[in-house]
Coordinates of C-alpha atoms in Angstrom, one line a residue:
M1 CA 94.6 0.2 23.8
T2 CA 96.3 -3.2 23.6
R3 CA 96.2 -5.9 26.3
S4 CA 100.0 -5.5 26.9
S5 CA 99.7 -1.7 27.5
A6 CA 97.0 -2.4 30.0
R7 CA 99.2 -4.7 32.0
T8 CA 102.0 -2.1 31.8
A9 CA 99.6 0.5 33.3
A10 CA 98.6 -1.9 36.1
A11 CA 102.2 -2.6 36.9
K12 CA 102.8 1.1 37.3
G13 CA 100.0 1.3 39.9
V14 CA 97.2 2.9 37.9
P15 CA 93.7 2.1 39.4
F16 CA 91.3 -0.2 37.3
S17 CA 88.5 2.4 37.2
A18 CA 90.8 4.9 35.6
S19 CA 91.9 2.4 33.0
P20 CA 92.2 3.9 29.6
V21 CA 90.3 0.9 28.3
L22 CA 87.2 2.1 30.1
A23 CA 87.4 5.6 29.0
V24 CA 84.1 7.0 27.5
Q25 CA 84.5 7.8 23.8
L26 CA 81.0 9.5 23.4
P27 CA 79.9 12.9 24.6
A28 CA 78.0 12.9 28.0
W29 CA 75.0 14.8 26.6
R30 CA 74.0 11.9 24.4
S31 CA 73.4 9.7 27.4
R32 CA 71.2 12.3 28.9
V33 CA 69.2 12.6 25.7
V34 CA 68.6 8.8 25.7
L35 CA 67.6 8.9 29.3
F36 CA 65.1 11.8 28.6
V37 CA 63.6 9.9 25.6
L38 CA 63.1 6.9 27.8
F39 CA 61.3 8.9 30.5
A40 CA 59.3 10.8 27.9
A41 CA 58.1 7.5 26.3
F42 CA 57.2 6.2 29.7
F43 CA 55.2 9.3 30.6
A44 CA 53.5 9.1 27.1
L45 CA 52.4 5.6 27.8
I46 CA 51.0 6.6 31.2
A47 CA 49.1 9.6 29.6
R48 CA 47.7 7.3 26.9
A49 CA 46.6 4.8 29.5
L50 CA 44.9 7.6 31.5
W51 CA 43.3 8.9 28.3
L52 CA 42.0 5.5 27.2
Q53 CA 40.8 4.3 30.7
G54 CA 39.6 7.6 31.9
I55 CA 38.6 10.3 29.4
S56 CA 37.8 8.0 26.4
T57 CA 36.1 5.2 28.4
E58 CA 32.6 6.0 27.2
F59 CA 33.7 6.2 23.5
L60 CA 35.6 2.9 23.6
Q61 CA 32.8 1.1 25.3
K62 CA 30.5 2.3 22.6
Q63 CA 32.9 1.1 19.9
G64 CA 33.1 -2.3 21.6
E65 CA 29.4 -2.5 22.1
S66 CA 28.8 -1.7 18.5
R67 CA 30.5 -5.0 17.6
Y68 CA 28.1 -7.2 19.6
A69 CA 25.1 -5.1 20.9
R70 CA 22.1 -4.4 18.7
T71 CA 18.9 -2.4 19.1
L72 CA 16.0 -4.5 17.8
E73 CA 12.9 -2.6 16.6
L74 CA 9.7 -3.9 18.1
P75 CA 7.0 -3.0 15.5
A76 CA 3.7 -1.6 16.7
T77 CA 0.5 -3.2 15.3
R78 CA -1.3 -0.8 12.9
G79 CA -4.8 0.0 14.0
K80 CA -7.7 -1.7 12.3
I81 CA -10.0 0.1 9.9
T82 CA -13.7 -0.9 10.3
D83 CA -16.9 0.2 8.7
R84 CA -19.6 2.1 10.7
N85 CA -20.9 -1.2 12.1
G86 CA -17.6 -2.7 13.2
Q87 CA -16.9 -4.9 10.1
V88 CA -13.2 -5.1 9.5
L89 CA -12.0 -3.4 6.3
A90 CA -8.3 -3.5 7.0
S91 CA -6.2 -5.3 9.6
S92 CA -2.6 -6.3 10.2
M93 CA -1.3 -9.9 10.3
P94 CA 2.1 -10.8 11.7
V95 CA 4.7 -11.9 9.1
K96 CA 8.5 -12.0 9.0
A97 CA 11.2 -10.3 7.0
I98 CA 14.0 -12.6 5.9
W99 CA 17.5 -11.0 6.1
A100 CA 21.0 -12.3 5.7
I101 CA 24.7 -11.7 6.4
P102 CA 25.9 -12.3 2.8
D103 CA 29.4 -13.6 3.6
D104 CA 28.0 -16.3 5.9
V105 CA 25.2 -17.3 3.5
L106 CA 27.4 -17.7 0.5
E107 CA 29.3 -20.4 2.3
A108 CA 26.2 -22.7 2.4
P109 CA 26.0 -25.6 -0.1
K110 CA 24.6 -24.8 -3.5
E111 CA 21.6 -27.2 -3.1
K112 CA 20.6 -25.3 0.0
L113 CA 20.9 -21.9 -1.7
A114 CA 18.8 -23.3 -4.6
E115 CA 16.1 -24.4 -2.2
L116 CA 16.2 -21.0 -0.4
A117 CA 15.7 -19.2 -3.7
R118 CA 12.7 -21.5 -4.4
L119 CA 11.1 -20.8 -1.0
L120 CA 11.6 -17.0 -1.5
D121 CA 10.0 -17.3 -5.0
M122 CA 13.0 -15.9 -6.8
S123 CA 15.6 -17.3 -9.2
D124 CA 19.0 -18.4 -8.3
A125 CA 20.4 -15.4 -10.1
E126 CA 18.2 -13.0 -8.1
L127 CA 19.3 -14.5 -4.8
R128 CA 23.0 -14.4 -5.8
S129 CA 22.5 -10.7 -6.9
K130 CA 21.2 -9.9 -3.4
L131 CA 23.9 -11.8 -1.6
D132 CA 26.7 -10.3 -3.8
S133 CA 26.9 -7.2 -1.6
D134 CA 29.7 -5.6 0.4
R135 CA 27.1 -4.8 3.1
S136 CA 27.0 -6.8 6.3
F137 CA 23.1 -6.9 6.2
V138 CA 20.6 -7.3 3.4
Y139 CA 16.9 -8.0 3.2
L140 CA 16.1 -11.1 1.0
K141 CA 12.3 -10.7 1.2
R142 CA 9.8 -8.8 3.2
Q143 CA 6.4 -9.9 4.5
V144 CA 7.0 -13.6 4.4
E145 CA 4.3 -15.8 5.9
Q146 CA 5.2 -18.1 8.9
E147 CA 4.8 -21.4 7.0
T148 CA 7.6 -20.3 4.6
V149 CA 9.7 -19.0 7.4
D150 CA 9.6 -22.3 9.1
R151 CA 10.8 -24.1 6.0
I152 CA 13.6 -21.7 5.6
K153 CA 14.7 -22.2 9.1
K154 CA 14.8 -26.0 8.5
L155 CA 17.5 -25.5 5.9
G156 CA 19.9 -24.5 8.7
I157 CA 21.8 -21.9 6.7
D158 CA 24.1 -19.8 8.8
G159 CA 23.7 -16.1 8.4
I160 CA 19.9 -16.2 7.8
D161 CA 17.6 -14.6 10.3
T162 CA 14.2 -13.0 10.6
R163 CA 12.6 -9.8 11.7
E164 CA 9.0 -9.4 12.9
E165 CA 6.8 -7.1 10.9
Y166 CA 3.2 -6.9 9.8
K167 CA 1.3 -7.3 6.5
R168 CA -1.9 -5.4 5.8
F169 CA -5.0 -7.5 4.9
Y170 CA -8.1 -6.1 3.2
P171 CA -11.1 -8.5 3.6
E172 CA -13.3 -6.6 1.2
G173 CA -10.7 -6.5 -1.5
S174 CA -11.5 -4.3 -4.6
V175 CA -15.0 -3.3 -3.2
T176 CA -13.6 -0.8 -0.7
S177 CA -10.1 -0.2 -2.2
H178 CA -10.6 3.4 -3.2
V179 CA -11.9 4.3 0.3
V180 CA -9.6 2.3 2.5
G181 CA -6.4 2.6 0.3
F182 CA -3.3 0.5 1.1
T183 CA 0.1 0.6 2.8
S184 CA 3.6 0.1 1.6
V185 CA 5.9 -2.7 2.7
E186 CA 7.1 -0.4 5.5
D187 CA 3.5 -0.2 6.8
A188 CA 3.1 3.4 5.7
G189 CA -0.2 4.6 4.2
Q190 CA -0.1 5.2 0.5
D191 CA -3.6 6.0 -0.5
G192 CA -7.2 6.5 0.8
M193 CA -7.8 6.6 4.6
E194 CA -4.7 4.6 5.2
L195 CA -2.8 7.7 4.0
A196 CA -5.2 10.3 5.4
Q197 CA -5.1 8.8 8.9
Q198 CA -1.5 7.6 9.0
K199 CA -0.6 9.3 12.3
T200 CA -3.7 7.8 14.0
L201 CA -3.2 4.3 12.6
V202 CA 0.5 3.8 12.7
G203 CA 1.2 3.7 16.5
T204 CA 4.7 4.0 18.0
T205 CA 7.4 1.3 17.6
G206 CA 9.3 0.0 20.6
S207 CA 12.9 -1.1 21.0
R208 CA 15.0 -3.8 22.7
R209 CA 18.8 -3.8 23.3
V210 CA 20.4 -7.3 23.0
I211 CA 23.8 -8.9 22.6
K212 CA 24.2 -11.0 19.5
D213 CA 26.9 -13.4 18.5
R214 CA 28.7 -13.3 15.1
I215 CA 26.0 -15.2 13.2
G216 CA 23.2 -13.0 14.6
H217 CA 21.8 -15.2 17.4
I218 CA 20.6 -13.3 20.5
V219 CA 22.8 -14.2 23.5
E220 CA 21.6 -11.8 26.2
D221 CA 19.2 -8.9 26.8
I222 CA 20.7 -5.5 27.9
Q223 CA 19.2 -3.3 30.4
S224 CA 19.0 0.1 28.7
P225 CA 17.0 3.3 28.8
L226 CA 16.4 2.7 25.1
N227 CA 14.2 -0.3 25.9
H228 CA 10.5 0.5 25.6
E229 CA 7.4 -1.3 24.6
P230 CA 5.6 -0.6 21.4
H231 CA 2.2 1.2 21.4
D232 CA -0.2 0.0 18.9
G233 CA -2.1 2.4 16.6
K234 CA -5.7 3.4 17.2
D235 CA -8.5 1.7 15.4
L236 CA -10.5 3.8 12.9
A237 CA -14.2 3.5 12.3
L238 CA -15.2 4.8 8.9
S239 CA -18.6 6.2 7.9
I240 CA -18.8 3.5 5.2
D241 CA -21.6 1.0 5.4
S242 CA -20.3 -2.3 4.0
K243 CA -23.7 -3.4 2.7
I244 CA -24.4 -0.2 0.9
Q245 CA -20.8 -0.1 -0.4
Y246 CA -21.2 -3.6 -1.9
I247 CA -24.5 -2.6 -3.5
A248 CA -23.1 0.5 -5.0
F249 CA -19.9 -1.2 -6.3
T250 CA -21.9 -4.1 -7.8
K251 CA -24.5 -1.9 -9.6
L252 CA -21.8 0.4 -10.9
K253 CA -19.8 -2.5 -12.3
E254 CA -22.9 -3.9 -14.0
A255 CA -23.6 -0.5 -15.6
V256 CA -20.0 0.0 -16.8
E257 CA -20.0 -3.5 -18.4
K258 CA -23.5 -3.1 -19.9
Y259 CA -22.9 0.2 -21.5
Q260 CA -19.3 -0.6 -22.5
A261 CA -18.1 2.5 -20.6
K262 CA -14.5 3.5 -20.0
A263 CA -15.0 4.1 -16.3
G264 CA -17.5 5.0 -13.7
G265 CA -18.0 6.4 -10.2
I266 CA -20.6 6.5 -7.5
V267 CA -21.0 8.1 -4.1
V268 CA -23.7 7.7 -1.5
L269 CA -24.2 10.3 1.3
D270 CA -26.2 10.4 4.5
V271 CA -28.4 13.5 4.3
K272 CA -28.7 13.8 8.1
T273 CA -25.1 13.5 9.1
G274 CA -23.0 14.2 6.0
E275 CA -21.4 10.7 6.3
V276 CA -20.1 9.0 3.1
L277 CA -21.9 5.7 3.2
A278 CA -20.4 4.4 0.0
L279 CA -17.8 5.4 -2.6
A280 CA -16.8 3.2 -5.6
N281 CA -14.9 3.6 -8.8
L282 CA -14.2 1.5 -11.9
P283 CA -11.6 0.4 -12.9
T284 CA -10.5 -0.7 -9.5
Y285 CA -7.8 -2.9 -8.0
D286 CA -7.3 -5.5 -5.2
P287 CA -5.1 -4.1 -2.4
N288 CA -4.2 -7.6 -1.4
N289 CA -2.5 -8.2 -4.7
R290 CA -0.8 -5.2 -6.2
A291 CA 1.8 -7.0 -8.3
V292 CA 0.5 -5.2 -11.4
L293 CA -1.2 -1.8 -11.0
T294 CA -2.1 0.9 -13.5
G295 CA -2.9 4.6 -13.1
A296 CA -6.4 3.9 -14.3
Q297 CA -7.0 1.4 -11.5
L298 CA -5.5 3.6 -8.8
R299 CA -7.5 6.8 -9.8
N300 CA -10.2 7.7 -7.3
R301 CA -12.4 9.3 -9.9
V302 CA -15.1 10.3 -7.5
M303 CA -12.5 12.6 -5.8
T304 CA -9.9 13.4 -8.4
D305 CA -11.6 13.5 -11.8
T306 CA -13.4 16.6 -12.9
F307 CA -16.0 16.9 -15.7
E308 CA -18.6 19.3 -17.0
P309 CA -21.7 18.6 -14.9
G310 CA -24.1 19.3 -17.8
S311 CA -27.8 19.6 -16.8
T312 CA -27.2 18.6 -13.2
M313 CA -26.1 22.3 -12.8
K314 CA -29.5 23.7 -13.8
P315 CA -31.1 23.3 -10.3
F316 CA -28.6 25.7 -8.8
T317 CA -29.3 28.4 -11.4
V318 CA -33.1 28.0 -10.9
A319 CA -32.8 27.9 -7.1
L320 CA -30.9 31.2 -7.1
A321 CA -33.7 32.8 -9.2
L322 CA -36.4 31.4 -6.9
D323 CA -34.5 32.5 -3.7
T324 CA -34.1 36.1 -4.9
N325 CA -37.8 36.2 -5.9
R326 CA -37.0 36.8 -9.6
V327 CA -39.2 33.9 -10.6
T328 CA -41.7 31.4 -9.1
P329 CA -42.2 27.8 -10.1
S330 CA -45.1 28.9 -12.3
T331 CA -43.2 31.7 -14.1
T332 CA -43.2 31.0 -17.9
F333 CA -40.6 31.3 -20.6
Q334 CA -40.9 30.9 -24.4
T335 CA -38.4 28.3 -25.6
S336 CA -39.5 27.9 -29.2
P337 CA -38.3 27.2 -31.8
G338 CA -35.7 25.2 -29.8
V339 CA -32.8 27.4 -30.8
M340 CA -31.6 30.6 -29.2
A341 CA -28.9 33.0 -30.5
I342 CA -26.6 34.9 -28.1
G343 CA -24.4 36.9 -30.3
P344 CA -22.9 34.6 -33.0
A345 CA -23.5 31.5 -30.7
L346 CA -26.5 29.2 -30.7
I347 CA -28.1 27.3 -27.8
H348 CA -30.2 24.3 -28.6
D349 CA -32.8 22.2 -26.8
S350 CA -33.2 18.5 -27.7
H351 CA -36.8 19.2 -28.7
P352 CA -38.9 22.3 -29.3
H353 CA -41.0 22.7 -26.1
G354 CA -42.8 26.0 -26.6
V355 CA -43.8 27.9 -23.5
L356 CA -42.5 26.2 -20.3
S357 CA -42.9 27.2 -16.6
V358 CA -39.9 27.2 -14.4
A359 CA -40.9 23.8 -13.0
Q360 CA -41.2 22.4 -16.5
I361 CA -37.8 23.8 -17.5
I362 CA -36.3 21.5 -14.8
E363 CA -38.6 18.6 -15.7
K364 CA -37.8 18.8 -19.4
S365 CA -34.2 20.0 -18.9
S366 CA -34.5 23.0 -21.2
N367 CA -31.2 24.7 -22.0
I368 CA -33.0 27.7 -23.5
G369 CA -35.3 28.2 -20.5
T370 CA -32.3 27.9 -18.0
A371 CA -30.2 30.3 -20.1
K372 CA -33.0 32.9 -20.1
I373 CA -33.3 32.6 -16.3
A374 CA -29.5 32.9 -15.9
L375 CA -29.3 36.0 -18.1
S376 CA -31.8 37.7 -15.7
L377 CA -29.4 37.2 -12.8
P378 CA -26.3 39.2 -12.0
A379 CA -23.1 37.2 -12.8
E380 CA -21.7 37.9 -9.4
E381 CA -24.7 36.3 -7.7
M382 CA -24.4 33.2 -9.9
W383 CA -20.7 32.9 -9.2
D384 CA -21.4 33.3 -5.4
M385 CA -24.1 30.6 -5.6
F386 CA -21.8 28.1 -7.4
T387 CA -18.8 28.7 -5.0
T388 CA -21.0 28.7 -1.9
V389 CA -22.1 25.1 -2.6
G390 CA -18.5 24.1 -3.1
F391 CA -17.8 24.3 -6.9
G392 CA -14.4 25.6 -7.7
Q393 CA -13.3 25.3 -4.1
A394 CA -10.7 23.0 -2.6
P395 CA -12.7 20.3 -0.7
K396 CA -11.9 19.8 3.0
F397 CA -13.0 16.2 3.3
G398 CA -9.9 15.0 5.1
F399 CA -9.3 12.7 2.1
P400 CA -6.1 12.8 -0.1
G401 CA -6.4 13.8 -3.7
A402 CA -9.7 15.8 -3.7
V403 CA -9.6 18.5 -6.4
A404 CA -11.2 21.9 -6.6
G405 CA -12.6 21.9 -10.1
R406 CA -13.0 25.1 -12.0
V407 CA -15.4 28.1 -11.9
R408 CA -13.9 31.1 -13.6
P409 CA -14.2 34.6 -11.9
F410 CA -17.5 36.3 -12.8
K411 CA -15.8 39.5 -14.0
S412 CA -14.6 37.7 -17.1
W413 CA -18.0 36.2 -18.0
R414 CA -19.5 37.1 -21.4
P415 CA -23.3 36.6 -21.9
I416 CA -22.8 33.4 -23.8
E417 CA -20.6 32.0 -21.0
Q418 CA -23.0 33.0 -18.3
A419 CA -25.8 31.2 -20.3
T420 CA -23.8 28.0 -20.9
M421 CA -22.5 27.8 -17.3
S422 CA -26.1 27.9 -16.1
Y423 CA -26.6 24.5 -17.6
G424 CA -23.2 23.0 -16.8
Q425 CA -20.9 23.8 -19.7
G426 CA -17.7 25.8 -19.1
V427 CA -17.4 24.7 -15.4
S428 CA -15.9 21.5 -14.0
V429 CA -16.7 19.6 -10.8
S430 CA -15.9 16.3 -9.2
L431 CA -18.6 13.8 -8.5
I432 CA -18.3 14.2 -4.7
Q433 CA -18.6 18.0 -5.1
L434 CA -21.8 17.5 -7.1
A435 CA -23.2 15.1 -4.5
R436 CA -22.5 17.4 -1.6
A437 CA -24.0 20.4 -3.5
Y438 CA -27.3 18.6 -3.7
M439 CA -27.4 18.7 0.1
I440 CA -29.1 22.1 -0.1
F441 CA -32.1 20.6 -1.8
A442 CA -32.3 17.4 0.4
R443 CA -31.7 19.3 3.7
D444 CA -34.2 22.2 3.4
G445 CA -31.6 24.7 2.2
D446 CA -28.6 24.2 4.4
E447 CA -25.4 22.2 4.0
I448 CA -23.1 20.3 6.3
P449 CA -19.5 19.0 6.1
L450 CA -18.9 15.6 4.7
S451 CA -17.1 13.0 6.8
F452 CA -15.4 9.7 5.9
Q453 CA -15.4 8.8 9.6
R454 CA -18.4 7.7 11.6
V455 CA -20.3 10.7 13.1
D456 CA -22.1 10.3 16.4
E457 CA -23.7 13.7 16.5
A458 CA -25.2 15.4 13.5
P459 CA -23.3 18.7 12.6
V460 CA -24.9 22.1 12.5
G461 CA -25.8 23.2 9.0
R462 CA -24.9 26.4 7.2
R463 CA -27.9 28.0 5.3
V464 CA -27.5 28.6 1.6
I465 CA -31.1 29.0 0.4
S466 CA -34.4 29.3 2.2
V467 CA -36.5 26.4 3.3
K468 CA -39.2 27.5 0.9
T469 CA -36.9 27.5 -2.1
A470 CA -35.4 24.1 -1.1
R471 CA -38.8 22.5 -0.9
E472 CA -39.9 24.0 -4.2
M473 CA -36.8 22.7 -5.9
R474 CA -37.3 19.2 -4.3
A475 CA -40.8 19.1 -5.8
M476 CA -39.4 20.1 -9.2
L477 CA -36.7 17.5 -9.1
E478 CA -39.2 14.9 -8.2
T479 CA -40.9 15.5 -11.5
V480 CA -37.6 14.7 -13.3
A481 CA -37.9 11.1 -12.1
S482 CA -41.6 10.9 -13.3
P483 CA -42.8 9.3 -16.5
T484 CA -42.9 12.7 -18.1
G485 CA -39.4 13.8 -17.0
T486 CA -35.9 13.1 -18.4
A487 CA -35.2 10.3 -15.8
P488 CA -38.1 7.9 -15.5
K489 CA -35.6 5.1 -15.1
A490 CA -34.6 6.7 -11.8
Q491 CA -37.9 5.7 -10.2
V492 CA -37.8 3.4 -7.2
P493 CA -40.8 1.1 -6.4
G494 CA -42.5 2.2 -3.2
Y495 CA -40.4 5.4 -2.8
R496 CA -40.6 8.9 -4.1
V497 CA -37.3 10.1 -5.5
G498 CA -36.0 13.3 -7.1
G499 CA -32.8 14.3 -8.9
K500 CA -31.4 15.6 -12.2
T501 CA -29.8 14.0 -15.2
G502 CA -26.7 15.4 -16.9
T503 CA -25.1 14.6 -20.2
A504 CA -22.0 16.6 -21.2
Y505 CA -19.5 16.4 -24.0
K506 CA -16.1 15.3 -22.7
V507 CA -13.3 17.8 -22.6
V508 CA -9.9 16.4 -23.6
G509 CA -6.8 18.7 -23.6
G510 CA -9.0 21.8 -23.1
V511 CA -11.3 21.2 -26.1
Y512 CA -14.3 19.0 -26.7
A513 CA -13.3 15.5 -27.8
M514 CA -13.9 14.7 -31.5
P515 CA -15.6 12.4 -32.3
R516 CA -18.1 13.2 -29.5
R517 CA -17.5 11.4 -26.2
Y518 CA -19.8 11.8 -23.3
V519 CA -20.0 11.9 -19.5
A520 CA -23.4 10.8 -18.3
T521 CA -24.5 11.7 -14.7
F522 CA -27.4 11.5 -12.3
A523 CA -27.6 13.2 -8.9
G524 CA -30.6 12.6 -6.7
F525 CA -32.1 11.9 -3.3
A526 CA -34.5 9.5 -1.7
P527 CA -37.1 9.3 -0.3
A528 CA -38.3 12.7 -1.5
S529 CA -40.8 13.2 1.4
D530 CA -37.9 13.2 3.9
P531 CA -34.6 12.6 2.2
R532 CA -32.1 10.3 3.8
L533 CA -29.7 9.5 1.0
I534 CA -28.0 11.4 -1.8
I535 CA -26.7 9.3 -4.6
A536 CA -24.5 10.7 -7.5
V537 CA -23.5 8.4 -10.4
M538 CA -21.1 9.2 -13.2
I539 CA -20.6 7.0 -16.3
D540 CA -17.5 8.0 -18.3
E541 CA -17.7 7.5 -22.1
P542 CA -20.6 5.0 -22.5
G543 CA -19.8 3.2 -25.7
G544 CA -23.1 1.7 -26.6
A545 CA -26.1 3.1 -28.4
L546 CA -27.2 4.9 -25.2
H547 CA -25.2 7.7 -23.7
F548 CA -27.7 10.1 -21.9
G549 CA -27.7 10.4 -18.1
G550 CA -31.3 9.4 -17.9
D551 CA -30.5 6.1 -19.8
V552 CA -27.2 5.0 -18.3
A553 CA -26.7 6.7 -14.9
A554 CA -30.3 7.0 -13.7
P555 CA -30.9 3.2 -13.6
V556 CA -27.9 2.8 -11.3
F557 CA -29.3 5.4 -9.0
S558 CA -32.6 3.5 -8.9
D559 CA -31.0 0.1 -8.2
V560 CA -28.7 1.4 -5.5
A561 CA -31.4 3.6 -3.8
A562 CA -33.9 0.7 -3.8
N563 CA -31.5 -1.7 -2.1
A564 CA -29.9 0.9 0.2
L565 CA -33.2 2.2 1.5
R566 CA -34.3 -1.3 2.4
S567 CA -31.0 -2.1 4.0
M568 CA -31.4 0.9 6.3
N569 CA -35.1 -0.1 7.0
I570 CA -36.4 3.2 5.8
A571 CA -40.2 3.0 5.4
P572 CA -41.7 3.5 1.9
D573 CA -43.3 6.8 1.3
S574 CA -45.3 5.9 -1.9
S575 CA -47.9 3.4 -2.8
V576 CA -46.8 3.3 -6.4
T577 CA -45.0 0.0 -7.1
N578 CA -45.7 -0.3 -10.8
I579 CA -43.0 1.9 -12.4
V580 CA -43.9 3.3 -15.8
V581 CA -41.1 4.1 -18.2
P582 CA -42.0 5.6 -21.6
T583 CA -40.9 3.4 -24.5
D584 CA -39.8 6.4 -26.6
G585 CA -37.4 7.6 -23.9
S586 CA -36.8 11.1 -22.6
E587 CA -33.7 13.1 -23.4
E588 CA -32.2 16.1 -21.7
A589 CA -30.8 18.9 -23.9
M590 CA -27.0 18.8 -24.5

C-alpha cells in the first residue's frame, strides 16, 4: 500500500491499528512455532544445567581433577636378605628415576640436551629417540644415583622430574649370586631367593594425592582416602653361612681353573638341621653388574642340571641289600676276571679285584660286585629305595628351578638296566638331590627336609633305613677316603671323613658324548664319628689329564671340609694329621 492511499484511509476515518499497512502477511501458526522453539531451547538449557551441576557433578569433577591431580606412588623398601649370622647379602638403596614431558624438554637449548644425554650415559640420538614420543610422560633412565640427579637438576630443564625408587645392592657379588638371585628394575625378584620369597620381601607400596602444575611441580597435597603409607617388606634370614659360602666358592673356582673344566657346582648341608650352608656354581655372574649375561652364567647347576651320578649311587644299592638282610658287610662276591656279561652287554671294573666283600666292593668301587648285589634284589625294591631318598622326584626345597631328574619305572627294567642303574648309569640326578640323599648315611638312617632359610628348631626325621645299616654304610664309606680307597685325596687332617666318588660319561642329546666327556663327583660327610656336614662336589667336563671323581672332586671336598669344620669350631675326631695319598692313584670303575 502506498503512502497516498494510507492518507486517504485516514481521511475517511479508518483507525491506525486497522491500517492495511500493518496487516499481518504470515500465518499465525508460524509465530506460535517460533515461540515454542524459544521456550524449548530455554528448557533444554535449564535441563542441561541441572544435568551438569547435579547428576554429572562427580564425573565432571573427576575430569577436571585428572588435569591437575596426580596419585604419586610411594615405594616400599624391599626387605634385606641376610645370612644366618645377620651379614647382609642383599639390601635396597634409594635412587631416582628420571622422567620427562617430551614437549617441554624439546624446547630446551641444544647444549643443555647434550649435557643431559651425557649425564644419562646415552647418545644424543638415544635421548632424542626417547623424547620423540606422542606420550605426555616417558622414563629417560631408571635407578639413577643421587649425585647424577643433582647435576641434572642444575641444568634447569623444564619438563624433567624424578621419581623415588630403590636399587638392589649385593655386597657379596658373585659369591652368593646363585643363592640370593637378583631383582628387575621394577624391584621384582627374578631368580634365587629374591624370586622364591618375592611376596615376603616386596612389601606394600603407598600412595599420595597431590596437585601439580603444568610442568609437573607439586603445588598442594590433597586429602584423599587413597593416601596411605608404604609398608616395607620383611627381612629374610637365609641358612647360608657367609664364611662357608666363600670357602666353597673359592675352592670350587680353583678346581675348575686347575682342571680346565667347563663348569662346576658345590653344596654344603647341615646334617642336624637340613640347612643349606653353602651353594655355589661356576660360571657365575655379578648381580650388581648385569650388563652382559649369558645362560651359562645364570644356570644354577646345583639345582637345575642333571647328570648320571656314577658310583655315588652304589651305596644306596648296597644299603638296601644290607637293610633287607640279603647281605652283610662281610658277604663276598667273585668279581674276576674284571668283566661280567649280562646277555650281549658287558660290565667292566677298572681293575680285576678277585673276591671282594661287600665292604670292599664299596671301598674299591666295583661295578661287577654292585651289579651282582643289585641282581639279587627285586626291581621294585630298588626303585622304591631310589625314589624314597628323592631321586626322580620333584624337590620341595622352596627354591625356583629345582628339577626332578629321572628314574624309569621299575616294570620296564631289563636285567642289564637294573645292573647299570645300581652303579649310577641310566638314571639322572641333580647335585642337591645327591647331597640330600646322603643324609640317610650321615643321620643314622633318617632324612629331613632341606631349607634355604635359617632353622631354629631341628625338624623331625623320616626313617629310610635302620640305624644299624646306616652305621655300617658310614664305616664302609669311611674306607673310601682311606689310602686304600678310591678317594684318598678326600682325607682331612685331624678329622675322619667318609664319602663316595663318582665318574660318569656325559650324556648329550640322549646319548653318551663322543669323544668321551666326563662328570666327576664326590659326595661325603664329616666328621665320620658324628657327622655335621654333607658336602657334594660336581666338576663338569674336566679337560686336563685327570678326570676321575677321586682326583678332581675329592680334593675340593677335603679343602672345603677342613676349613668349614674349623670355622664351625667342630672338634677333631682323629689324631691322624699326616695324610697319605698313594702315588699310583686309585680309580673307580666307570
